[in-house]
XYZ file of C-alpha atoms in Angstrom:
345
model
C -20.989 -3.319 6.415
C -18.839 -0.267 7.073
C -15.522 -1.649 5.871
C -13.455 0.883 7.833
C -14.714 -0.373 11.203
C -12.745 -2.806 13.352
C -14.114 -6.313 12.819
C -13.255 -9.783 14.067
C -11.697 -12.129 11.499
C -11.235 -15.889 11.607
C -9.595 -18.181 9.053
C -9.381 -21.997 8.970
C -5.584 -22.176 9.192
C -5.382 -20.323 12.527
C -7.142 -21.074 15.832
C -7.063 -17.382 16.793
C -9.539 -14.545 16.317
C -8.067 -11.323 14.910
C -9.214 -7.708 14.955
C -8.589 -5.490 11.915
C -9.901 -2.100 10.825
C -9.136 1.564 10.335
C -8.620 2.360 14.031
C -6.908 -0.829 15.157
C -3.646 1.072 15.635
C -5.368 3.714 17.782
C -6.276 1.387 20.657
C -3.042 2.073 22.597
C -1.985 -1.546 22.121
C 1.105 -0.905 19.976
C 3.135 -3.652 21.652
C 0.583 -6.236 20.524
C 0.026 -5.154 16.935
C 1.058 -7.726 14.359
C 2.925 -5.984 11.577
C 3.894 -7.177 8.095
C 6.800 -4.691 7.981
C 9.650 -7.182 7.917
C 12.709 -7.853 5.827
C 13.481 -11.338 4.647
C 10.696 -13.862 4.198
C 7.805 -11.365 4.325
C 5.592 -13.168 1.819
C 6.002 -16.538 3.509
C 5.136 -15.195 6.951
C 1.880 -16.054 8.692
C 1.185 -12.320 9.186
C 1.261 -11.739 5.403
C -0.903 -14.800 4.758
C -3.437 -13.578 7.319
C -3.503 -10.058 5.840
C -3.999 -11.511 2.344
C -6.992 -13.541 3.510
C -8.503 -10.632 5.447
C -8.271 -8.462 2.322
C -9.825 -11.100 0.070
C -12.639 -11.662 2.549
C -13.374 -7.960 2.900
C -13.569 -7.485 -0.873
C -15.585 -10.690 -1.356
C -18.138 -9.606 1.258
C -19.625 -7.182 -1.295
C -20.788 -10.105 -3.450
C -23.811 -12.195 -2.446
C -22.259 -15.294 -4.022
C -19.504 -15.302 -1.391
C -22.107 -15.684 1.378
C -24.518 -18.102 -0.277
C -21.992 -20.141 -2.251
C -18.511 -19.591 -3.657
C -17.430 -16.375 -5.353
C -15.040 -17.107 -8.234
C -12.707 -14.192 -8.870
C -9.411 -13.024 -10.368
C -6.767 -11.369 -8.161
C -4.240 -8.728 -9.211
C -1.446 -7.830 -6.810
C 1.747 -5.774 -7.016
C 5.151 -6.343 -5.433
C 8.195 -4.069 -5.052
C 10.301 -4.372 -8.186
C 13.154 -6.453 -6.776
C 10.691 -8.753 -4.994
C 8.726 -9.152 -8.232
C 11.965 -10.062 -10.055
C 12.456 -12.951 -7.635
C 10.405 -15.753 -9.185
C 10.461 -17.784 -5.969
C 8.814 -14.916 -4.117
C 6.302 -14.509 -6.950
C 5.362 -18.176 -6.526
C 4.904 -17.785 -2.763
C 2.538 -14.857 -3.347
C 0.605 -16.701 -6.072
C 0.302 -19.798 -3.872
C -1.064 -17.659 -1.035
C -3.792 -16.275 -3.322
C -4.750 -19.057 -5.709
C -7.489 -21.463 -4.667
C -10.317 -21.350 -2.146
C -10.413 -19.051 0.898
C -12.939 -19.050 3.721
C -12.989 -15.963 5.914
C -15.312 -15.283 8.824
C -15.961 -11.586 9.479
C -17.977 -10.784 12.590
C -19.680 -14.155 12.519
C -20.516 -14.209 8.785
C -18.591 -16.590 6.541
C -17.470 -15.551 3.064
C -15.975 -17.971 0.554
C -13.946 -16.896 -2.460
C -12.102 -19.053 -4.985
C -9.291 -17.257 -6.806
C -9.035 -18.828 -10.239
C -6.280 -16.633 -11.651
C -3.565 -14.396 -10.193
C -1.607 -11.617 -11.905
C 1.499 -10.285 -10.165
C 2.799 -6.893 -11.320
C 5.830 -4.817 -10.401
C 4.379 -2.234 -8.046
C 5.336 1.008 -9.877
C 3.681 -0.243 -13.070
C 0.378 0.135 -11.245
C 0.721 3.921 -11.267
C 1.588 3.872 -14.960
C -1.495 1.783 -15.804
C -3.607 4.113 -13.667
C -2.444 7.067 -15.772
C -2.614 5.202 -19.082
C -6.063 3.572 -18.791
C -9.531 4.909 -18.022
C -11.972 3.475 -15.468
C -13.098 0.779 -17.924
C -9.556 -0.339 -18.720
C -9.392 1.350 -22.131
C -6.503 3.486 -23.369
C -6.948 7.149 -22.439
C -3.398 8.551 -22.720
C -1.721 6.766 -25.645
C 1.217 9.197 -25.606
C 2.411 7.680 -22.313
C 3.024 4.366 -24.069
C 5.644 6.135 -26.196
C 7.363 7.984 -23.346
C 10.363 7.105 -21.252
C 8.950 7.214 -17.741
C 10.509 7.281 -14.304
C 8.460 6.158 -11.305
C 9.375 6.983 -7.716
C 7.176 4.938 -5.367
C 7.511 6.071 -1.743
C 6.120 3.375 0.527
C 6.231 2.545 4.199
C 9.252 0.249 4.106
C 10.669 0.847 0.621
C 11.395 3.532 -1.929
C 11.255 2.135 -5.469
C 13.003 3.991 -8.277
C 12.365 2.584 -11.744
C 12.625 3.505 -15.407
C 10.045 2.171 -17.855
C 10.243 2.322 -21.650
C 7.722 0.542 -23.874
C 6.358 -0.976 -20.658
C 9.652 -2.720 -19.999
C 11.529 -2.131 -16.772
C 15.103 -0.969 -17.146
C 17.544 -3.331 -15.448
C 20.100 -0.560 -15.000
C 18.385 2.620 -13.936
C 16.490 1.216 -10.989
C 16.935 0.553 -7.312
C 14.904 -0.588 -4.330
C 15.795 1.254 -1.122
C 14.591 -0.492 2.021
C 14.129 2.867 3.741
C 10.597 4.152 3.289
C 8.636 6.742 5.260
C 8.975 4.583 8.365
C 12.448 6.148 8.567
C 10.787 9.573 8.726
C 8.424 8.461 11.481
C 11.299 6.957 13.469
C 13.411 10.107 13.122
C 10.576 12.188 14.575
C 9.801 9.596 17.248
C 13.407 9.625 18.485
C 13.313 13.399 19.065
C 10.138 13.524 21.167
C 10.705 12.837 24.840
C 8.483 10.209 26.424
C 6.882 6.920 25.446
C 6.113 7.786 21.814
C 3.995 5.574 19.572
C 5.259 5.194 16.007
C 1.660 4.692 14.849
C 0.611 7.912 16.585
C 3.478 9.741 14.839
C 2.185 8.470 11.487
C -1.379 9.596 12.238
C -0.099 12.993 13.341
C 1.797 13.506 10.080
C -1.127 12.384 7.934
C -3.650 14.598 9.729
C -2.182 18.096 10.262
C -4.521 20.812 11.522
C -4.167 23.983 9.448
C -0.570 23.085 8.660
C 0.360 22.368 12.278
C 1.364 19.081 13.879
C 0.535 18.225 17.493
C 1.540 14.967 19.140
C -1.042 13.871 21.691
C 0.097 11.653 24.561
C -3.323 12.120 26.167
C -5.894 14.923 26.427
C -3.797 16.614 29.132
C -0.424 16.313 27.365
C -0.311 17.635 23.795
C 2.952 18.813 22.274
C 3.499 21.119 19.327
C 6.006 19.421 16.993
C 5.496 21.410 13.765
C 9.088 22.708 13.556
C 10.511 19.249 14.229
C 8.264 17.652 11.594
C 9.190 20.219 8.931
C 12.915 19.793 9.601
C 12.686 16.011 9.331
C 10.460 16.129 6.219
C 12.998 18.399 4.506
C 15.831 16.079 5.532
C 13.940 13.044 4.250
C 13.107 14.837 0.980
C 16.724 15.881 0.347
C 17.862 12.309 0.924
C 15.194 11.163 -1.537
C 16.414 13.672 -4.141
C 19.970 12.385 -3.740
C 18.817 8.789 -4.173
C 16.814 9.630 -7.309
C 19.725 11.483 -8.910
C 22.250 8.763 -8.098
C 19.930 6.027 -9.437
C 18.539 7.706 -12.553
C 21.727 8.562 -14.392
C 19.568 9.060 -17.496
C 17.403 11.693 -15.801
C 17.659 14.189 -18.688
C 16.184 11.656 -21.109
C 13.104 10.898 -19.008
C 9.896 12.479 -20.310
C 7.813 12.190 -17.133
C 8.968 11.503 -13.585
C 6.014 10.195 -11.560
C 6.001 10.372 -7.758
C 3.529 7.991 -6.164
C 2.847 5.902 -3.064
C 1.490 6.837 0.347
C 4.718 8.600 1.284
C 4.432 11.019 -1.637
C 1.894 12.951 0.445
C 4.465 13.603 3.158
C 7.496 14.934 1.273
C 8.319 18.595 0.601
C 6.884 19.014 -2.897
C 8.471 22.424 -3.422
C 11.949 20.923 -2.982
C 11.103 18.184 -5.491
C 9.733 20.667 -8.028
C 12.875 22.798 -7.744
C 15.069 19.798 -8.546
C 13.027 17.965 -11.185
C 11.444 19.874 -14.067
C 9.729 16.775 -15.469
C 8.008 15.900 -12.188
C 4.413 14.636 -12.024
C 2.955 14.024 -8.560
C 0.005 11.791 -9.329
C -3.471 12.315 -7.948
C -4.509 10.087 -5.055
C -0.964 8.835 -4.518
C -2.054 6.323 -1.872
C -4.366 4.412 -4.230
C -2.731 5.033 -7.631
C -1.032 1.622 -7.682
C -4.019 -0.484 -6.622
C -6.273 1.390 -9.073
C -3.726 0.616 -11.788
C -3.694 -3.069 -10.837
C -7.472 -3.104 -11.143
C -7.452 -1.322 -14.516
C -4.803 -3.778 -15.756
C -7.125 -6.653 -14.885
C -9.985 -4.938 -16.719
C -7.855 -4.482 -19.829
C -7.047 -8.210 -19.880
C -10.716 -9.105 -19.565
C -11.519 -6.997 -22.617
C -9.095 -9.128 -24.636
C -10.401 -12.419 -23.194
C -13.375 -14.320 -24.596
C -14.001 -16.097 -21.275
C -16.853 -14.958 -18.951
C -15.756 -12.042 -16.830
C -15.079 -12.746 -13.150
C -15.021 -10.154 -10.379
C -11.600 -8.526 -10.063
C -10.011 -8.163 -6.636
C -6.926 -5.905 -6.581
C -4.576 -5.831 -3.586
C -1.683 -3.573 -2.635
C -0.436 -4.992 0.664
C 2.060 -2.334 1.695
C 4.191 -2.364 4.817
C 2.172 0.421 6.451
C -1.106 0.517 4.523
C -3.262 -2.050 2.750
C -5.159 -0.805 -0.296
C -7.989 -2.888 -1.773
C -10.035 -2.339 -4.921
C -12.965 -4.045 -6.608
C -15.879 -2.940 -8.773
C -17.782 -2.225 -5.559
C -15.181 -0.927 -3.082
C -11.988 1.067 -2.671
C -10.523 0.625 0.812
C -7.444 1.855 2.695
C -6.641 0.204 6.031
C -3.552 -0.162 8.225
C -1.397 -3.214 7.531
C -1.454 -4.071 11.226
C -3.943 -6.201 13.136
C -4.433 -7.613 16.633
C -4.901 -11.068 18.060
C -8.098 -10.729 20.089
C -6.479 -12.774 22.889
C -4.026 -9.910 23.448
C -6.782 -7.331 23.944
C -8.181 -6.289 27.332
C -11.611 -7.760 28.071
C -13.363 -4.361 27.960
C -12.576 -4.034 24.252
C-alpha cells in the first residue's frame, strides 16, 4: 500500500465513506473538505475522531495482525500546551484512542486495540527528538541540564514554551491561536480571483528555484514571489515580537528551538539576527511526532512487560504526522465525504 495515495475509509460509527490522502486537497473540491482546524471543542468533534481513526488504521495496516486478528498497540500523541494542561481535554483525547478500532481502507478491514495512551505537551516532542536516539536511548545528555525554549509554529497555533529539567514553565509560555494559516490567508486576500487557501499552502511549500507561482489553471498562472516574501517577512517579524514579549527570560535560555511545519516558511535570516541562541531543528515537520515515538520507546526500555507496537500521532490543524516502527507519514488534516465528490472521481 502506498500510504500517500487517496484511499477510501470507513468506520463503524459513521455510515459515510471518506476519502483521505496526500492529494485530497488538490481535487478542486475545497468547499467540501472536512477540516479539523477549529477553535473550541476540537477534540470532541466528529472530524477529529474520524481523523484519529484514519491515522490508527493507516499505521496498523503495516502489521499482519491487524488484518488477521487484532493488533494490540500503545499510542503516543501530543497536544498544544494549553490544551494538554486542560485535563478534561486530555480525557477526551484518551477516550478517543483507548480501546478497539476497526477501520476499513479500500475494502480491507484493519483492527487495532490501543491498550495504553500517553499524552504529551506538543513542544516536548521536539526536545525528546533531540535528546534521544532512534532506539530511545539518551544521546545528548547535556540537553537535560539546559534551560530550553521551544517555538512550535503550527497551522493554527504558535506555541512558545520554556522547559527546565523537563518541566514546563507556567510563566514564560503562551499559546497563540494564530499559526501559519494567518500567513496563507494574508496572501490569499491579496490575490485577485477565486483563490484556494489549500493551493496557497502548496505554492508556499513547493517554490521553484526560489520563485512562487499561483496556478488558477494551466492558462492562468500568476507570479506572486514579491507578495509572498513581503508577507513572510511580516509574519516573521510578528513572530519575533511574540517570542520576545513571552520569553522575558530570553537571556537565560541556553537553546531556543524552532520547530513545527511552519518553521520551514519563516525568514530564517531575520530569526538568526534576533536570536543568538537559535536552533532550527532538522525535519521540522516531523520533529514532534518522532519525539513522541522515541518517548514511547524509552518507556518500553524501563518496562518489564512485553513490548507492543508504538503508534505515534501528531494531528495538527493543517498536517497529520504519523510514526511507527514501519512508517513515517505526512498527510493533510483534511478529508472528503465520498458523497460530496463528483461521480467521475
